[in-house]
Amino acid sequence: MYPLQLVTLNNGLSLYIPDPALVKTTYQKLVATDPRTIFPYWAKIWGSSDALVEFLLEEPIWIENKQVLEIGAGIGLPSLSIASKVHKIIVSDYAPDAVVLLKKNIEYLKLTNALAIRIDWNNVSEDIVADTILLSDTNYEPDAHNSLVVLIEKFINKSSTIILATPNRLSSNPFIERISQYIYCSKNYTIIENESSIEIAVVVLKN
């Protein structure tokens, strides 16, 4: 497990997050033991998560009193920020260490309506249903676009609303084009990440 620190974020929420100064060195030690260790991209709060939180707080209609599922959540900032507004929320990631941290923060925040589980978005159980699905910068890797489109269409066919936050990057354009028929509305945000401004689009997808 990566060394943690308790941090109070801009929105006043306090969470345990991996210590940024120790993530790389911890990863290098883990790789020395097991070369198959995957770099923990989940261990950082990315700009898309901040933009998604802003959007959900501005437009709570999408999540208030609903069953919400975040896939590829990493630290889970969006879910943990809105948990008090939803009926029930499932926060998920593929990385076991991320799920352990999600559970720790759910316990720390004393959330009784939140559950952290491991989900591989390539193989989501048919038993999992939600009114609203949250995806934050899950489309950064072009090799994952096909499985994400399948995932999105699967939930849209179940009448779910999907809220996707993504940086405006060239590699994302083909992915956005493939799901463009489902775009209901979108908002753009300028977020400071690593002392630089990045543009993030938050897109609502529905049938």
mmCIF file of C-alpha atoms in Angstrom:
data_model
loop_
_atom_site.group_PDB
_atom_site.id
_atom_site.type_symbol
_atom_site.label_atom_id
_atom_site.label_comp_id
_atom_site.label_asym_id
_atom_site.label_seq_id
_atom_site.Cartn_x
_atom_site.Cartn_y
_atom_site.Cartn_z
ATOM 1 C CA MET A 1 0.000 0.000 0.000
ATOM 2 C CA TYR A 2 1.180 3.511 -0.768
ATOM 3 C CA PRO A 3 1.952 5.815 2.205
ATOM 4 C CA LEU A 4 -1.045 8.066 2.913
ATOM 5 C CA GLN A 5 -1.596 11.583 4.155
ATOM 6 C CA LEU A 6 -4.808 13.245 5.340
ATOM 7 C CA VAL A 7 -5.484 16.267 3.140
ATOM 8 C CA THR A 8 -8.224 18.909 3.233
ATOM 9 C CA LEU A 9 -9.191 19.719 -0.356
ATOM 10 C CA ASN A 10 -10.470 22.950 -1.910
ATOM 11 C CA ASN A 11 -14.108 21.991 -1.371
ATOM 12 C CA GLY A 12 -13.500 21.434 2.352
ATOM 13 C CA LEU A 13 -13.560 17.646 2.103
ATOM 14 C CA SER A 14 -10.800 15.809 3.978
ATOM 15 C CA LEU A 15 -9.521 12.537 2.489
ATOM 16 C CA TYR A 16 -6.644 10.164 2.887
ATOM 17 C CA ILE A 17 -4.625 10.219 -0.342
ATOM 18 C CA PRO A 18 -1.255 8.734 -1.317
ATOM 19 C CA ASP A 19 1.618 11.054 -0.427
ATOM 20 C CA PRO A 20 2.660 12.494 -3.843
ATOM 21 C CA ALA A 21 6.300 12.690 -2.765
ATOM 22 C CA LEU A 22 6.398 8.953 -2.052
ATOM 23 C CA VAL A 23 4.302 7.462 -4.869
ATOM 24 C CA LYS A 24 7.164 7.114 -7.358
ATOM 25 C CA THR A 25 9.705 5.689 -4.920
ATOM 26 C CA THR A 26 7.134 3.272 -3.474
ATOM 27 C CA TYR A 27 6.233 2.136 -6.984
ATOM 28 C CA GLN A 28 9.901 1.557 -7.808
ATOM 29 C CA LYS A 29 10.276 -0.643 -4.714
ATOM 30 C CA LEU A 30 7.164 -2.627 -5.680
ATOM 31 C CA VAL A 31 8.435 -3.105 -9.251
ATOM 32 C CA ALA A 32 11.735 -4.402 -7.915
ATOM 33 C CA THR A 33 9.747 -7.099 -6.094
ATOM 34 C CA ASP A 34 7.211 -7.703 -8.879
ATOM 35 C CA PRO A 35 8.001 -6.369 -12.387
ATOM 36 C CA ARG A 36 4.315 -6.758 -13.334
ATOM 37 C CA THR A 37 3.304 -3.981 -10.918
ATOM 38 C CA ILE A 38 1.240 -1.380 -12.770
ATOM 39 C CA PHE A 39 1.949 2.313 -12.161
ATOM 40 C CA PRO A 40 -0.743 3.713 -9.816
ATOM 41 C CA TYR A 41 -2.366 6.335 -12.036
ATOM 42 C CA TRP A 42 -5.298 6.079 -9.606
ATOM 43 C CA ALA A 43 -3.176 7.531 -6.780
ATOM 44 C CA LYS A 44 -3.613 11.176 -7.794
ATOM 45 C CA ILE A 45 -6.560 13.560 -7.946
ATOM 46 C CA TRP A 46 -6.769 14.529 -11.616
ATOM 47 C CA GLY A 47 -8.269 17.705 -13.046
ATOM 48 C CA SER A 48 -11.221 15.809 -14.514
ATOM 49 C CA SER A 49 -12.294 14.780 -11.001
ATOM 50 C CA ASP A 50 -12.278 18.414 -9.869
ATOM 51 C CA ALA A 51 -14.345 19.439 -12.905
ATOM 52 C CA LEU A 52 -16.812 16.607 -12.326
ATOM 53 C CA VAL A 53 -17.271 17.688 -8.707
ATOM 54 C CA GLU A 54 -17.937 21.284 -9.834
ATOM 55 C CA PHE A 55 -20.498 20.106 -12.354
ATOM 56 C CA LEU A 56 -22.345 17.822 -9.924
ATOM 57 C CA LEU A 57 -22.534 20.538 -7.271
ATOM 58 C CA GLU A 58 -23.819 23.025 -9.858
ATOM 59 C CA GLU A 59 -26.351 20.565 -11.279
ATOM 60 C CA PRO A 60 -27.316 18.166 -8.466
ATOM 61 C CA ILE A 61 -30.439 17.115 -10.377
ATOM 62 C CA TRP A 62 -28.365 14.338 -11.935
ATOM 63 C CA ILE A 63 -27.486 12.705 -8.617
ATOM 64 C CA GLU A 64 -29.878 13.857 -5.884
ATOM 65 C CA ASN A 65 -31.648 10.902 -4.237
ATOM 66 C CA LYS A 66 -30.425 8.606 -7.023
ATOM 67 C CA GLN A 67 -28.410 5.416 -7.159
ATOM 68 C CA VAL A 68 -24.981 6.409 -8.454
ATOM 69 C CA LEU A 69 -22.033 4.320 -9.663
ATOM 70 C CA GLU A 70 -18.520 5.653 -10.306
ATOM 71 C CA ILE A 71 -16.333 3.418 -12.477
ATOM 72 C CA GLY A 72 -12.550 3.815 -12.611
ATOM 73 C CA ALA A 73 -12.847 6.086 -9.588
ATOM 74 C CA GLY A 74 -9.244 6.058 -8.361
ATOM 75 C CA ILE A 75 -9.323 8.137 -5.188
ATOM 76 C CA GLY A 76 -13.043 8.685 -5.760
ATOM 77 C CA LEU A 77 -13.220 12.436 -5.209
ATOM 78 C CA PRO A 78 -16.497 12.947 -7.149
ATOM 79 C CA SER A 79 -18.334 10.139 -5.343
ATOM 80 C CA LEU A 80 -17.076 11.056 -1.896
ATOM 81 C CA SER A 81 -17.900 14.736 -2.490
ATOM 82 C CA ILE A 82 -21.551 14.083 -3.391
ATOM 83 C CA ALA A 83 -22.324 11.079 -1.179
ATOM 84 C CA SER A 84 -24.519 13.124 1.164
ATOM 85 C CA LYS A 85 -26.824 14.033 -1.745
ATOM 86 C CA VAL A 86 -27.403 10.574 -3.233
ATOM 87 C CA HIS A 87 -29.588 7.675 -2.156
ATOM 88 C CA LYS A 88 -26.799 5.130 -2.602
ATOM 89 C CA ILE A 89 -23.394 5.220 -4.241
ATOM 90 C CA ILE A 90 -21.027 2.498 -5.407
ATOM 91 C CA VAL A 91 -17.434 3.652 -5.877
ATOM 92 C CA SER A 92 -15.288 1.289 -7.914
ATOM 93 C CA ASP A 93 -11.862 0.810 -9.420
ATOM 94 C CA TYR A 94 -9.929 -2.021 -11.037
ATOM 95 C CA ALA A 95 -6.839 -1.576 -8.824
ATOM 96 C CA PRO A 96 -7.142 -3.449 -5.492
ATOM 97 C CA ASP A 97 -5.074 -0.778 -3.674
ATOM 98 C CA ALA A 98 -7.495 1.897 -4.883
ATOM 99 C CA VAL A 99 -10.463 -0.080 -3.518
ATOM 100 C CA VAL A 100 -8.717 -0.469 -0.142
ATOM 101 C CA LEU A 101 -8.230 3.314 -0.003
ATOM 102 C CA LEU A 102 -11.842 3.965 -1.058
ATOM 103 C CA LYS A 103 -13.035 1.768 1.793
ATOM 104 C CA LYS A 104 -10.757 3.614 4.223
ATOM 105 C CA ASN A 105 -12.156 7.004 3.194
ATOM 106 C CA ILE A 106 -15.758 5.782 3.307
ATOM 107 C CA GLU A 107 -15.125 4.616 6.874
ATOM 108 C CA TYR A 108 -13.322 7.851 7.773
ATOM 109 C CA LEU A 109 -16.219 9.948 6.427
ATOM 110 C CA LYS A 110 -18.767 7.659 8.177
ATOM 111 C CA LEU A 111 -20.757 7.217 4.971
ATOM 112 C CA THR A 112 -23.544 4.695 5.476
ATOM 113 C CA ASN A 113 -24.855 4.853 1.890
ATOM 114 C CA ALA A 114 -21.542 4.195 0.113
ATOM 115 C CA LEU A 115 -19.891 0.949 -0.956
ATOM 116 C CA ALA A 116 -16.439 0.446 -2.510
ATOM 117 C CA ILE A 117 -15.935 -2.571 -4.781
ATOM 118 C CA ARG A 118 -13.547 -3.750 -7.481
ATOM 119 C CA ILE A 119 -14.985 -3.489 -10.994
ATOM 120 C CA ASP A 120 -13.280 -4.187 -14.299
ATOM 121 C CA TRP A 121 -15.091 -2.040 -16.848
ATOM 122 C CA ASN A 122 -14.396 -4.718 -19.459
ATOM 123 C CA ASN A 123 -16.616 -7.112 -17.536
ATOM 124 C CA VAL A 124 -19.317 -5.396 -15.475
ATOM 125 C CA SER A 125 -21.866 -7.687 -13.846
ATOM 126 C CA GLU A 126 -25.399 -7.528 -15.227
ATOM 127 C CA ASP A 127 -26.589 -7.277 -11.626
ATOM 128 C CA ILE A 128 -25.117 -3.783 -11.253
ATOM 129 C CA VAL A 129 -27.630 -1.049 -12.011
ATOM 130 C CA ALA A 130 -27.580 2.689 -11.350
ATOM 131 C CA ASP A 131 -29.519 5.805 -12.258
ATOM 132 C CA THR A 132 -26.322 7.761 -12.911
ATOM 133 C CA ILE A 133 -22.852 6.544 -13.942
ATOM 134 C CA LEU A 134 -19.779 8.723 -13.323
ATOM 135 C CA LEU A 135 -16.670 8.419 -15.514
ATOM 136 C CA SER A 136 -13.718 10.724 -14.858
ATOM 137 C CA ASP A 137 -10.896 10.734 -17.452
ATOM 138 C CA THR A 138 -11.329 7.020 -18.103
ATOM 139 C CA ASN A 139 -10.738 7.536 -21.847
ATOM 140 C CA TYR A 140 -7.097 8.639 -21.591
ATOM 141 C CA GLU A 141 -5.861 5.423 -23.236
ATOM 142 C CA PRO A 142 -7.025 4.917 -26.869
ATOM 143 C CA ASP A 143 -6.739 1.129 -26.464
ATOM 144 C CA ALA A 144 -9.590 1.326 -23.927
ATOM 145 C CA HIS A 145 -11.987 3.257 -26.161
ATOM 146 C CA ASN A 146 -13.752 0.217 -27.601
ATOM 147 C CA SER A 147 -14.539 -1.286 -24.204
ATOM 148 C CA LEU A 148 -15.660 2.101 -22.867
ATOM 149 C CA VAL A 149 -18.069 2.604 -25.762
ATOM 150 C CA VAL A 150 -19.508 -0.865 -25.087
ATOM 151 C CA LEU A 151 -19.817 0.019 -21.385
ATOM 152 C CA ILE A 152 -21.543 3.326 -22.115
ATOM 153 C CA GLU A 153 -24.012 1.769 -24.536
ATOM 154 C CA LYS A 154 -24.721 -1.052 -22.088
ATOM 155 C CA PHE A 155 -25.776 1.363 -19.356
ATOM 156 C CA ILE A 156 -27.598 3.730 -21.702
ATOM 157 C CA ASN A 157 -29.667 0.760 -22.859
ATOM 158 C CA LYS A 158 -30.554 0.253 -19.189
ATOM 159 C CA SER A 159 -31.811 3.885 -19.105
ATOM 160 C CA SER A 160 -28.882 5.135 -17.030
ATOM 161 C CA THR A 161 -27.546 8.663 -17.408
ATOM 162 C CA ILE A 162 -23.762 8.821 -17.852
ATOM 163 C CA ILE A 163 -21.679 11.838 -16.849
ATOM 164 C CA LEU A 164 -18.215 11.830 -18.387
ATOM 165 C CA ALA A 165 -15.406 14.277 -17.567
ATOM 166 C CA THR A 166 -12.521 14.387 -20.023
ATOM 167 C CA PRO A 167 -9.657 16.755 -20.837
ATOM 168 C CA ASN A 168 -9.884 18.313 -24.287
ATOM 169 C CA ARG A 169 -7.088 16.296 -25.874
ATOM 170 C CA LEU A 170 -6.679 15.216 -29.501
ATOM 171 C CA SER A 171 -6.577 11.524 -28.654
ATOM 172 C CA SER A 172 -10.061 11.824 -27.132
ATOM 173 C CA ASN A 173 -11.727 13.247 -30.250
ATOM 174 C CA PRO A 174 -12.431 9.889 -31.958
ATOM 175 C CA PHE A 175 -13.909 8.556 -28.721
ATOM 176 C CA ILE A 176 -16.180 11.586 -28.268
ATOM 177 C CA GLU A 177 -17.269 11.271 -31.897
ATOM 178 C CA ARG A 178 -18.301 7.649 -31.310
ATOM 179 C CA ILE A 179 -20.569 8.579 -28.396
ATOM 180 C CA SER A 180 -21.766 11.902 -29.841
ATOM 181 C CA GLN A 181 -25.251 10.557 -30.603
ATOM 182 C CA TYR A 182 -25.866 10.241 -26.852
ATOM 183 C CA ILE A 183 -24.697 13.734 -25.840
ATOM 184 C CA TYR A 184 -27.535 15.542 -24.048
ATOM 185 C CA CYS A 185 -25.554 18.561 -22.836
ATOM 186 C CA SER A 186 -22.026 19.565 -21.858
ATOM 187 C CA LYS A 187 -20.085 22.171 -19.895
ATOM 188 C CA ASN A 188 -16.457 23.249 -20.092
ATOM 189 C CA TYR A 189 -14.242 23.998 -17.103
ATOM 190 C CA THR A 190 -10.754 25.442 -16.716
ATOM 191 C CA ILE A 191 -8.947 23.540 -13.967
ATOM 192 C CA ILE A 192 -5.495 24.104 -12.479
ATOM 193 C CA GLU A 193 -3.505 20.844 -12.500
ATOM 194 C CA ASN A 194 0.222 20.729 -11.716
ATOM 195 C CA GLU A 195 0.265 24.550 -11.766
ATOM 196 C CA SER A 196 -1.037 24.614 -15.350
ATOM 197 C CA SER A 197 -4.501 25.385 -16.740
ATOM 198 C CA ILE A 198 -6.247 22.540 -18.533
ATOM 199 C CA GLU A 199 -9.623 22.518 -20.249
ATOM 200 C CA ILE A 200 -12.041 19.825 -19.118
ATOM 201 C CA ALA A 201 -15.352 18.960 -20.755
ATOM 202 C CA VAL A 202 -18.126 17.415 -18.658
ATOM 203 C CA VAL A 203 -20.603 15.643 -20.919
ATOM 204 C CA VAL A 204 -24.020 14.217 -20.021
ATOM 205 C CA LEU A 205 -24.929 11.130 -22.057
ATOM 206 C CA LYS A 206 -28.404 9.624 -22.215
ATOM 207 C CA ASN A 207 -30.848 8.013 -24.611
#
